[in-house]
XYZ file of C-alpha atoms in Angstrom:
674
model
C 18.564 -20.579 9.800
C 16.644 -19.174 6.822
C 14.004 -21.523 5.485
C 14.448 -22.627 1.879
C 11.896 -21.644 -0.735
C 10.005 -24.092 -2.875
C 12.677 -24.947 -5.427
C 15.407 -25.436 -2.831
C 13.609 -28.102 -0.807
C 14.139 -31.800 -1.325
C 10.761 -33.488 -2.031
C 11.342 -36.115 0.650
C 12.090 -33.418 3.240
C 8.991 -31.479 2.211
C 6.850 -34.610 2.443
C 8.021 -35.264 5.989
C 7.609 -31.642 7.085
C 4.138 -30.836 5.778
C 0.921 -32.307 7.137
C -0.818 -34.558 4.638
C -3.379 -32.752 2.495
C -4.248 -32.419 -1.211
C -2.428 -29.075 -1.299
C 0.700 -30.564 0.271
C 0.759 -33.378 -2.281
C 0.419 -30.896 -5.145
C 3.239 -28.736 -3.777
C 5.530 -31.752 -3.532
C 4.878 -32.560 -7.201
C 5.639 -28.940 -8.110
C 8.961 -29.184 -6.244
C 9.892 -32.327 -8.156
C 9.321 -30.561 -11.464
C 11.154 -27.378 -10.415
C 14.355 -28.908 -9.010
C 15.836 -29.392 -12.475
C 16.398 -25.614 -12.610
C 18.466 -25.444 -9.442
C 21.862 -25.585 -11.225
C 20.893 -22.423 -13.126
C 19.890 -20.806 -9.866
C 23.232 -21.741 -8.311
C 25.141 -20.283 -11.275
C 23.115 -17.084 -10.989
C 24.032 -16.741 -7.323
C 27.690 -17.355 -8.132
C 27.576 -14.576 -10.733
C 26.053 -12.195 -8.202
C 29.240 -12.093 -6.148
C 29.070 -8.851 -4.181
C 26.614 -7.118 -6.515
C 22.807 -7.339 -6.437
C 21.462 -7.820 -9.950
C 17.880 -7.644 -8.603
C 15.884 -10.024 -10.828
C 12.846 -7.877 -11.449
C 11.245 -6.458 -14.574
C 12.716 -3.945 -16.973
C 11.698 -0.375 -16.320
C 12.682 3.202 -16.823
C 13.050 3.258 -13.027
C 16.376 1.451 -12.838
C 19.479 2.024 -10.820
C 23.107 1.063 -10.911
C 23.956 -2.139 -9.055
C 24.546 -1.517 -5.371
C 27.571 -2.998 -3.672
C 26.211 -5.566 -1.305
C 27.051 -5.874 2.354
C 28.156 -9.494 2.281
C 28.213 -9.687 6.056
C 24.539 -8.780 6.164
C 23.138 -12.104 5.037
C 23.669 -15.810 5.489
C 24.100 -18.182 2.571
C 21.058 -20.194 1.538
C 21.076 -23.800 2.745
C 21.889 -26.534 0.232
C 18.952 -28.290 -1.450
C 19.263 -31.308 0.802
C 19.275 -29.338 4.072
C 16.503 -30.546 6.375
C 13.528 -28.242 6.905
C 13.094 -27.701 10.679
C 9.839 -29.137 12.013
C 8.106 -29.954 15.253
C 7.200 -33.406 16.507
C 3.790 -33.032 14.854
C 5.324 -32.227 11.497
C 4.460 -28.510 11.359
C 6.983 -25.982 10.085
C 9.315 -24.354 12.599
C 10.047 -20.669 12.051
C 13.631 -19.507 12.734
C 14.344 -17.654 15.931
C 14.459 -13.877 15.893
C 18.116 -14.048 16.894
C 18.925 -16.146 13.842
C 17.165 -13.709 11.574
C 18.798 -10.760 13.243
C 22.250 -12.273 12.837
C 21.575 -12.779 9.150
C 20.961 -9.084 8.538
C 23.336 -7.207 10.819
C 26.425 -5.363 9.755
C 27.491 -1.807 9.033
C 26.632 0.030 5.860
C 28.737 2.331 3.754
C 25.687 4.530 3.134
C 25.304 6.041 6.604
C 22.516 8.473 7.451
C 23.907 9.411 10.809
C 22.000 6.545 12.461
C 23.770 3.628 10.789
C 20.981 3.214 8.210
C 21.759 2.896 4.523
C 20.577 5.218 1.833
C 17.966 3.507 -0.303
C 19.065 2.874 -3.875
C 18.685 5.825 -6.214
C 15.967 4.062 -8.191
C 14.522 0.677 -9.016
C 16.430 -2.554 -9.583
C 18.072 -3.938 -12.653
C 16.253 -6.592 -14.656
C 18.949 -8.772 -16.208
C 17.838 -11.895 -14.362
C 14.682 -13.985 -14.462
C 12.645 -16.012 -12.032
C 14.682 -19.059 -11.098
C 11.889 -21.588 -10.735
C 8.296 -22.063 -11.930
C 5.568 -20.377 -9.956
C 3.551 -22.836 -7.849
C 0.423 -20.798 -8.639
C 0.369 -21.972 -12.260
C 0.260 -25.665 -11.340
C -3.261 -27.048 -12.025
C -2.976 -29.473 -9.123
C -2.045 -26.685 -6.707
C -4.975 -24.630 -8.013
C -7.364 -27.534 -7.504
C -6.037 -28.256 -4.026
C -6.339 -24.590 -3.001
C -9.977 -24.499 -4.114
C -10.873 -27.913 -2.706
C -12.179 -26.452 0.572
C -14.862 -24.406 -1.201
C -18.332 -25.871 -1.688
C -19.512 -26.109 -5.272
C -22.271 -23.580 -4.639
C -19.642 -21.034 -3.542
C -17.550 -21.694 -6.647
C -20.584 -21.173 -8.884
C -21.364 -17.880 -7.162
C -17.765 -16.742 -7.719
C -17.987 -17.792 -11.362
C -21.162 -15.752 -11.835
C -19.738 -12.657 -10.129
C -16.487 -12.641 -12.105
C -18.481 -13.252 -15.266
C -20.519 -10.120 -14.515
C -17.289 -8.190 -13.966
C -16.390 -8.964 -17.575
C -19.725 -7.636 -18.876
C -18.585 -4.057 -19.430
C -21.947 -2.359 -20.118
C -23.273 -3.587 -16.773
C -20.188 -2.456 -14.851
C -19.817 0.917 -16.586
C -23.454 1.873 -15.989
C -23.928 0.204 -12.600
C -23.965 3.485 -10.671
C -26.584 4.931 -13.048
C -28.743 1.828 -12.712
C -28.503 2.002 -8.918
C -29.507 5.675 -8.953
C -32.544 4.851 -11.067
C -33.555 1.907 -8.904
C -33.294 4.003 -5.731
C -36.151 6.213 -6.936
C -38.643 3.409 -6.340
C -38.874 1.399 -3.139
C -39.443 -1.979 -4.803
C -36.586 -1.683 -7.293
C -34.321 -0.252 -4.601
C -34.924 -3.294 -2.384
C -34.475 -5.711 -5.294
C -31.230 -4.058 -6.395
C -29.705 -4.126 -2.915
C -30.768 -7.715 -2.284
C -29.201 -8.716 -5.611
C -25.952 -6.985 -4.614
C -26.063 -8.604 -1.161
C -26.434 -12.077 -2.689
C -23.705 -11.618 -5.317
C -20.982 -8.957 -5.155
C -21.308 -8.354 -1.411
C -21.168 -12.053 -0.551
C -18.130 -12.511 -2.807
C -16.022 -9.499 -1.810
C -17.128 -8.548 1.736
C -16.738 -10.328 5.052
C -20.181 -9.489 6.406
C -22.459 -6.697 7.575
C -22.006 -7.010 11.340
C -19.152 -7.602 13.765
C -20.382 -11.138 14.386
C -20.470 -11.963 10.672
C -17.006 -10.620 9.955
C -15.572 -12.374 13.025
C -16.887 -15.653 11.632
C -15.310 -14.910 8.241
C -11.943 -14.087 9.813
C -12.049 -17.176 12.026
C -12.486 -19.274 8.888
C -9.402 -17.612 7.406
C -7.361 -18.090 10.580
C -8.114 -21.815 10.492
C -6.209 -21.869 7.195
C -3.265 -19.855 8.625
C -4.461 -16.709 6.837
C -4.535 -13.382 8.684
C -6.885 -10.478 7.969
C -6.551 -6.816 7.061
C -9.929 -5.620 8.284
C -11.525 -2.611 6.601
C -14.751 -0.837 7.440
C -15.752 -0.182 3.829
C -16.110 3.560 3.395
C -15.547 5.679 0.313
C -15.345 9.480 0.413
C -14.492 11.877 -2.367
C -14.509 15.545 -3.158
C -17.469 15.468 -5.532
C -19.841 13.716 -3.129
C -18.905 16.117 -0.329
C -19.464 19.141 -2.527
C -22.871 17.847 -3.567
C -23.948 17.164 0.019
C -22.715 20.480 1.423
C -23.300 22.704 -1.642
C -19.661 23.675 -1.606
C -16.966 23.343 1.007
C -16.287 26.988 1.819
C -18.355 29.851 3.097
C -18.217 33.495 2.215
C -15.694 34.175 4.971
C -13.171 31.851 3.359
C -13.357 29.287 6.158
C -14.151 25.647 5.422
C -17.742 24.936 6.411
C -17.525 21.135 6.323
C -18.176 19.949 9.903
C -15.329 18.408 11.853
C -15.501 14.690 12.594
C -15.474 14.137 16.353
C -14.900 11.264 18.744
C -18.675 10.920 19.021
C -19.245 10.530 15.289
C -20.627 7.202 13.987
C -17.683 6.601 11.626
C -15.150 7.038 14.444
C -17.064 4.759 16.810
C -17.467 2.163 14.058
C -13.716 2.236 13.385
C -13.033 1.697 17.086
C -15.310 -1.339 16.864
C -13.358 -2.602 13.855
C -10.135 -2.463 15.870
C -11.821 -4.369 18.697
C -12.948 -7.072 16.255
C -9.408 -7.400 14.875
C -8.056 -7.672 18.404
C -10.491 -10.425 19.341
C -9.773 -12.650 16.350
C -5.999 -12.448 16.708
C -2.995 -10.950 14.993
C -3.819 -8.777 11.997
C -4.301 -5.321 10.539
C -6.990 -2.664 10.395
C -7.166 -0.349 7.374
C -7.999 3.318 7.963
C -9.054 5.925 5.416
C -8.024 9.449 6.397
C -10.933 10.884 4.387
C -13.231 9.302 6.975
C -11.894 11.765 9.567
C -11.257 14.936 7.561
C -13.059 16.834 4.834
C -11.874 15.518 1.426
C -12.051 19.040 0.019
C -9.855 20.339 2.842
C -7.365 17.548 2.234
C -7.416 18.404 -1.470
C -6.545 22.068 -0.872
C -3.819 21.081 1.600
C -2.465 18.685 -1.035
C -2.386 21.536 -3.541
C -0.053 23.386 -1.158
C 2.270 20.389 -0.825
C 2.348 19.963 -4.608
C 3.076 23.665 -5.033
C 5.959 23.334 -2.563
C 7.493 20.520 -4.603
C 7.147 22.517 -7.820
C 8.853 25.524 -6.224
C 11.649 23.310 -4.912
C 12.308 21.810 -8.344
C 12.597 25.283 -9.867
C 15.315 26.202 -7.381
C 17.151 22.854 -7.245
C 20.055 21.945 -9.488
C 20.195 18.985 -11.866
C 20.911 16.649 -8.923
C 17.766 17.752 -7.108
C 19.741 19.779 -4.545
C 19.384 23.365 -3.317
C 22.962 24.347 -2.645
C 22.598 27.086 0.018
C 20.305 28.114 2.848
C 19.814 31.482 1.150
C 18.457 29.863 -1.975
C 16.137 27.671 0.107
C 14.763 30.824 1.736
C 14.172 32.318 -1.719
C 12.311 29.159 -2.705
C 10.055 29.381 0.341
C 9.431 33.059 -0.327
C 8.267 32.193 -3.842
C 5.952 29.539 -2.442
C 4.362 32.042 -0.060
C 4.038 34.423 -3.001
C 3.541 37.598 -1.013
C 0.536 36.084 0.673
C 1.768 36.401 4.275
C -0.143 38.940 6.320
C 2.154 41.718 7.486
C 5.152 39.962 5.986
C 7.143 43.060 5.105
C 8.514 43.622 8.603
C 9.234 40.078 9.695
C 9.584 37.962 6.583
C 13.364 37.467 6.479
C 13.652 36.343 10.097
C 10.665 33.998 9.916
C 11.746 32.421 6.645
C 15.215 31.641 7.997
C 13.747 30.161 11.200
C 11.760 27.622 9.166
C 14.953 25.779 8.234
C 16.328 25.486 11.773
C 14.825 21.983 11.968
C 17.349 20.705 9.417
C 20.256 22.602 10.951
C 21.452 19.500 12.817
C 21.595 17.583 9.552
C 23.639 20.379 7.995
C 26.078 20.281 10.908
C 26.439 16.489 10.608
C 27.237 16.633 6.901
C 29.232 19.851 7.040
C 27.228 21.159 4.079
C 24.357 23.568 3.676
C 22.924 21.538 0.831
C 19.276 20.584 0.995
C 17.421 17.889 -0.943
C 13.651 17.517 -1.195
C 13.422 15.360 1.942
C 15.096 18.096 4.026
C 13.067 20.845 2.394
C 9.799 18.953 2.953
C 10.749 18.390 6.600
C 11.382 22.116 7.032
C 8.073 23.286 5.540
C 5.979 20.511 7.097
C 2.895 21.679 9.031
C 4.404 19.846 12.024
C 7.214 22.451 12.096
C 5.840 25.321 14.249
C 7.901 27.938 12.394
C 6.549 26.804 9.041
C 3.007 26.362 10.360
C 2.904 30.023 11.400
C 3.599 31.105 7.858
C 1.501 28.488 6.077
C -1.637 29.143 8.129
C -1.317 32.856 7.335
C -1.538 32.254 3.611
C -4.188 34.092 1.733
C -5.565 32.004 -1.117
C -3.766 33.250 -4.225
C -5.641 34.948 -7.032
C -7.211 32.308 -9.238
C -7.377 32.205 -13.009
C -10.874 33.219 -14.124
C -11.520 29.903 -15.858
C -10.305 26.338 -16.039
C -8.489 25.056 -19.159
C -11.860 23.766 -20.364
C -13.450 27.207 -20.009
C -15.463 26.631 -16.821
C -15.507 29.468 -14.247
C -13.446 28.892 -11.100
C -14.963 29.619 -7.709
C -12.963 30.523 -4.582
C -11.990 27.463 -2.570
C -12.175 25.162 -5.602
C -10.417 21.970 -4.373
C -8.715 21.455 -7.725
C -7.027 24.866 -7.776
C -7.075 26.641 -4.392
C -4.508 26.592 -1.586
C -5.736 25.905 1.967
C -8.416 28.048 3.524
C -8.014 28.863 7.244
C -10.540 26.234 8.316
C -8.740 23.453 6.450
C -5.957 23.280 9.025
C -8.447 22.290 11.722
C -9.468 19.294 9.588
C -5.826 18.239 9.223
C -5.193 18.526 12.955
C -8.395 16.660 13.778
C -7.487 13.828 11.383
C -4.116 13.404 13.124
C -5.799 13.552 16.543
C -8.484 10.972 15.747
C -6.084 8.626 13.963
C -3.731 8.819 16.947
C -6.529 7.697 19.272
C -7.253 4.795 16.940
C -3.583 3.762 16.716
C -3.327 3.863 20.520
C -6.299 1.510 20.667
C -4.817 -0.774 18.013
C -1.385 -0.992 19.669
C -3.018 -1.918 22.973
C -4.785 -4.821 21.230
C -1.843 -6.078 19.188
C -3.318 -4.802 15.918
C -1.363 -2.986 13.209
C -2.791 -0.034 11.277
C -2.541 0.441 7.506
C -3.341 3.925 6.186
C -5.142 3.391 2.892
C -4.089 5.174 -0.281
C -6.825 7.218 -1.899
C -7.215 9.470 -4.928
C -4.282 11.674 -5.937
C -6.322 14.833 -5.386
C -5.872 14.342 -1.619
C -2.966 11.869 -1.400
C -0.158 14.304 -0.401
C -2.113 15.379 2.698
C -2.894 11.727 3.502
C 0.818 10.908 3.215
C 1.536 13.734 5.656
C -0.875 12.248 8.216
C 0.705 8.806 7.737
C 4.212 10.202 8.238
C 3.189 11.969 11.445
C 1.718 8.708 12.775
C 4.743 6.614 11.769
C 7.128 9.070 13.428
C 4.993 8.949 16.580
C 4.377 5.182 16.848
C 7.020 3.316 14.834
C 9.948 3.135 17.223
C 13.123 1.292 16.327
C 12.977 -2.305 17.569
C 14.811 -3.004 20.818
C 17.907 -5.163 21.123
C 16.862 -8.788 20.960
C 13.610 -7.963 19.207
C 12.536 -9.149 15.779
C 13.026 -6.933 12.718
C 9.817 -5.160 11.825
C 8.244 -5.654 15.254
C 8.390 -1.929 16.016
C 6.217 -1.092 13.008
C 2.670 -0.318 14.096
C 1.616 2.053 11.285
C 1.969 1.399 7.551
C 1.486 3.893 4.752
C 0.251 2.724 1.333
C 2.003 3.538 -1.950
C 0.264 2.982 -5.293
C 2.825 1.866 -7.838
C 0.634 2.440 -10.896
C 1.274 6.143 -10.358
C 4.204 7.710 -12.158
C 5.479 9.105 -8.861
C 4.969 5.842 -6.943
C 8.582 4.656 -6.948
C 10.093 8.095 -6.195
C 7.652 8.525 -3.295
C 8.548 5.126 -1.893
C 12.223 6.026 -2.083
C 11.598 9.358 -0.351
C 9.617 7.761 2.473
C 12.381 5.234 3.072
C 14.913 8.049 3.204
C 12.801 10.257 5.464
C 12.198 7.485 7.994
C 15.930 6.777 8.123
C 16.833 10.410 8.730
C 14.118 11.049 11.291
C 14.806 7.808 13.158
C 11.578 5.819 12.967
C 10.733 2.389 11.611
C 9.075 2.319 8.220
C 6.021 0.274 7.327
C 4.611 0.269 3.809
C 1.817 -1.514 1.970
C 2.737 -1.634 -1.705
C -0.160 -1.914 -4.146
C -0.630 -1.383 -7.851
C -3.643 0.913 -7.436
C -7.421 0.995 -7.604
C -8.534 4.402 -8.901
C -7.347 4.267 -12.504
C -10.680 5.140 -14.107
C -11.320 8.048 -11.730
C -7.776 9.400 -12.060
C -7.814 9.399 -15.846
C -11.236 11.016 -16.018
C -10.079 13.783 -13.668
C -6.854 14.341 -15.628
C -8.842 14.665 -18.843
C -11.380 17.015 -17.283
C -8.712 19.324 -15.813
C -6.405 19.064 -18.854
C -3.504 17.931 -16.660
C -1.005 15.102 -17.296
C -2.279 11.590 -16.691
C -0.732 10.453 -13.362
C -0.974 6.744 -14.274
C 1.780 4.629 -15.821
C 1.333 4.519 -19.628
C 1.125 0.710 -19.888
C 0.316 -2.304 -17.762
C 3.917 -3.492 -18.271
C 5.208 -0.211 -16.850
C 2.979 -0.683 -13.799
C 4.332 -4.212 -13.289
C 7.886 -2.883 -13.575
C 7.218 -0.111 -11.067
C 5.627 -2.522 -8.588
C 8.423 -5.083 -8.785
C 11.050 -2.348 -8.488
C 9.377 -1.068 -5.323
C 9.441 -4.522 -3.731
C 13.116 -4.904 -4.632
C 13.894 -1.480 -3.161
C 12.428 -2.343 0.238
C 13.839 -5.884 0.435
C 17.306 -4.766 -0.659
C 17.242 -1.912 1.872
C 16.435 -4.437 4.600
C 19.287 -6.701 3.523
C 21.678 -3.741 3.470
C 21.001 -2.930 7.127
C 17.604 -1.215 7.392
C 16.185 -3.900 9.674
C 13.525 -1.486 10.959
C 11.327 -2.122 7.910
C 8.160 -4.088 7.279
C 6.301 -4.429 3.999
C 2.905 -5.699 2.897
C 3.119 -6.941 -0.698
C -0.490 -6.544 -1.816
C -0.879 -8.127 -5.240
C -2.776 -10.748 -7.210
C 0.026 -11.062 -9.752
C 1.655 -14.508 -9.557
C 4.881 -13.340 -11.215
C 5.354 -10.524 -8.695
C 4.710 -12.881 -5.774
C 7.162 -15.452 -7.134
C 9.846 -12.805 -7.695
C 9.408 -11.572 -4.132
C 9.708 -15.156 -2.809
C 12.906 -15.636 -4.840
C 14.338 -12.362 -3.581
C 13.581 -13.258 0.011
C 15.436 -16.529 -0.465
C 18.477 -14.824 -1.960
C 18.612 -12.273 0.865
C 18.122 -14.856 3.618
C 14.698 -13.594 4.737
C 12.690 -16.594 5.996
C 9.050 -17.003 4.924
C 7.639 -16.417 8.405
C 9.555 -13.176 8.990
C 7.517 -10.223 10.239
C 9.394 -8.133 7.698
C 7.371 -9.414 4.722
C 3.610 -9.886 4.466
C 1.563 -10.862 1.421
C -2.057 -9.834 0.861
C -4.894 -10.370 -1.585
C -8.446 -9.033 -1.588
C -11.177 -11.068 0.073
C -12.955 -13.103 -2.568
C -10.118 -12.868 -5.080
C -7.118 -15.087 -5.814
C -7.657 -17.536 -2.957
C -5.203 -19.782 -4.790
C -2.339 -17.386 -4.081
C -3.304 -16.711 -0.476
C -3.769 -20.341 0.570
C -0.610 -21.529 -1.182
C 1.465 -18.809 0.504
C -0.015 -19.742 3.871
C 0.748 -23.429 3.296
C 4.389 -22.564 2.539
C 4.734 -20.664 5.807
C 4.567 -17.098 4.478
C 2.542 -14.444 6.276
C -0.559 -14.462 4.067
C -3.420 -11.995 4.526
C -6.839 -11.265 3.119
C -8.035 -7.666 2.842
C -11.551 -8.024 4.316
C -14.006 -5.131 3.898
C -17.255 -5.236 5.824
C -20.214 -3.078 6.779
C -23.819 -2.443 5.740
C -24.540 -3.066 2.076
C -25.428 0.607 1.495
C -22.022 1.681 2.837
C -20.155 -0.963 0.847
C -21.734 -0.237 -2.556
C -19.074 2.322 -3.679
C -16.350 -0.157 -2.696
C -18.105 -2.953 -4.585
C -18.509 -0.787 -7.692
C -14.791 -0.063 -7.613
C -13.997 -3.784 -7.311
C -16.218 -4.534 -10.305
C -14.705 -1.702 -12.368
C -11.190 -2.787 -11.419
C -11.827 -6.369 -12.528
C -13.474 -5.163 -15.728
C -10.627 -2.771 -16.554
C -7.979 -5.420 -15.886
C -9.614 -8.311 -17.707
C -6.797 -10.731 -16.980
C -7.654 -10.875 -13.280
C -11.279 -11.897 -13.747
C -10.384 -14.184 -16.664
C -7.843 -16.081 -14.543
C -10.386 -16.474 -11.752
C -12.999 -17.780 -14.201
C -10.552 -20.250 -15.719
C -9.448 -21.586 -12.326
C -12.979 -21.851 -10.944
C -14.354 -23.339 -14.158
C -11.610 -25.950 -14.169
C -12.306 -26.938 -10.581
C -16.057 -27.205 -11.176
C -15.377 -29.306 -14.274
C -13.132 -31.656 -12.291
C -15.852 -32.107 -9.668
C -18.488 -32.858 -12.282
C -16.200 -35.403 -13.953
C -15.239 -37.041 -10.682
C -17.259 -40.093 -9.738
C -19.254 -39.380 -6.619
C -18.856 -35.611 -6.954
C -21.836 -33.554 -6.105
C -23.205 -30.383 -4.625
C -21.988 -29.330 -1.231
């Protein structure tokens, strides 16, 4: 039986089900205030009928209402229905069979495997949140922070205050460079970072320290997404290697091996996660492949999409196999060695991998998902052609007038040596996933900068196809998901990419795991777009980013309710409205809080109020916990500071909550320093 969400629970039932604590008492008071809105919620559900209105934000990414599969979900229990509990009063999660029965049923949008097509775009926004968010209740905020000593709250207050001091944040990297020139200032700077930003946002420097941090979280029913903090980018690699290509046109960046420190450290991270219990490990593909190589490979994938769009009709479809071959020929651009005698036969062979799909549908039509599958480097016929590419002739100068050098990661297609980096990244990540699966740990592939993201997505898709099997009969939905890709919804192409990945996983027959985030590279992305005179890839407004994020959550949850039970999502956000909307949607679709299908996550050291409240309500709450030596973590910490400075609301909310709690302690008789 699906568990009711906050507004649907009778206060007396909640009081008997939850263990006594300040947070429990605050939640009960929130329920009492919210229950007056239940009649409106009931009317809204009655109006839904057999159509999802999807109560998320307005956006240009909207879709027509999808006819619901009414057999695919159970009705929500009435407000007075008892909340199942054990003899000790703890919450009882529904059985996997109950959840499975609430989401089974055939779909009218078959993909050949009984899976539904994902909606054409994001959800409609003609409904609103049906009850107040618990995260805005001052008593809930106070209860969530009550476990923290006053000294810890004051440290947090100081750190978030520094995040709002823009001159310090904007010039932090310059100040660190200057301080590193002198031993004394270098030591002072790093010790200051260790005592402030590092202590606030990182779980520790060693395995033992991070294990202690995670154990503290687990005691509060919070899981961890463990991340060995590591930042790599094209510019730093170019500076360290004086360019990424040699005179012979082969990438000179050394391959990462199984003996490399970063690989061994990542293996240790997986072992730590396995020892402390159920959780995730985050992996950055740029740790195992040259960022410049990934950038050039991404240029090829972007060029393929551009060629496809030129040949597709207004529906995004290439109508015939012949036209698809012409499209591929344009992409290769005459750059295939010895192509004149064999080109036609080889080009046609590339599309044999989608022949079965054509036979199933009875049509030779091809959308982008089919075309991308055909030209993927994992297709041997396509790989033969793609690895034979000669880098095309480059324009003599960039739009800003700077000369372009061969192998430039912003403009060049892959060099021969780049393919070895791609293959090695897949190989090393596969070893790590094997290790994680053996220890009951899930793997999240981190999103990175757009310059290399298409190649990173390719690696993630290869891993998901290899490790994310469909769950067995009698298993829980989402249990077959071992690898999750990450989609950044502040990007203009975030929602279309999410839709494509859902569709691709359905066609190719593997479970889909996704971590949905807003994004963390806004400053870098906009600076690069300006420098290269290319369109800004970021949503134009914060409201548009919110709309894109909420639409992505709705897309995944609605796909699950419509029959795609082989899904699992990590909703990574600090936004209370987005969390509340997701909780409401789960309730409407009959997805219980403890389901493995839905996970929530916030960054370590940020928005503890959200994380602890979600955990108390029985949701799968996580903290994203970076760790490692201070020197290694500094780029990550700078990004956290810049992110909080750029999005002032986040740091301001933290300051207000922490300041209020400190004020309450000072005013309370007997309060003091812990």
